[in-house]
Amino acid sequence: DAKTTQPTSMDCAEGRAANLPCNHSTISGNEYVYWYRQIHSQGPQYIIHGLKNNETNEMASLIITEDRKSSTLILPHATLRDTAVYYCIVRAAGYGQNFVFGPGTRLSVLP
Amino acid sequence: NAGVTQTPKFQVLKTGQSMTLQCAQDMNHEYMSWYRQDPGMGLRLIHYSVGAGITDQGEVPNGYNVSRSTTEDFPLRLLSAAPSQTSVYFCASSYGASGQPQHFGDGTRLSIL
């Protein structure tokens, strides 16, 4: 079972920031938070991941609360091509650790 | 840079047939894995490999075989296809295991009649 809770769906206006929340209240100290997205029926696309510090890359920013029980993925300037299902995943380091994809958040970017 | 390449993209089989799903990566990743995704469900790990010559079972290995003769390739074999194996299959790869993200292919959509 997924260890995360996400809203089922969200809308965002094109050009605005999209803030996608994720709750992972049972996260362990050695578990990372990963964000992926799936556009249509393509393969999951890696976005960003972190352990306890906030992270930023060319696609997004990841804000992890100090107690690590929740996080927020920020797409700074959403475009129509960002419409997708976004998955927040908690996974420990180590071989054979499964990526458990829950239902995710369906983000619709509106013109 | 092609990333993770899966072939074929679509396949229809009859019950009892065998086939091999191909997966290749050009990123020199040590770790490769196979998942299946059923409608409305998350991805489930079938088999994985930590390097050439080394494979291990995941959550749902029954009915599937794998081998890893090279770093680049990680084929998944269905021994005797069953309707319950109708699914979308994803291959993924990554560097090592210490928190590195996995990169996924675009999947093989398999239907067993």
XYZ file of C-alpha atoms in Angstrom, chain B residues 1 4 12 28 31 39 44 47 51 55 58 67 71 73 75 93 96-99:
20
model
C 20.624 9.836 -25.293
C 15.310 3.409 -21.310
C -1.384 -9.414 -28.234
C 25.416 2.621 -17.821
C 20.243 -1.293 -11.386
C -5.763 -0.475 -14.380
C 4.259 -3.653 -8.737
C 12.091 -8.727 -10.894
C 24.264 -5.728 -12.120
C 18.893 -10.943 -10.579
C 10.279 -8.658 -6.535
C 18.369 -12.612 -17.093
C 24.737 -4.004 -18.249
C 19.878 -5.216 -21.458
C 14.728 -8.869 -20.952
C 16.965 1.748 -14.413
C 23.205 2.086 -7.536
C 20.704 1.992 -4.721
C 21.399 4.888 -2.370
C 18.280 6.921 -2.973
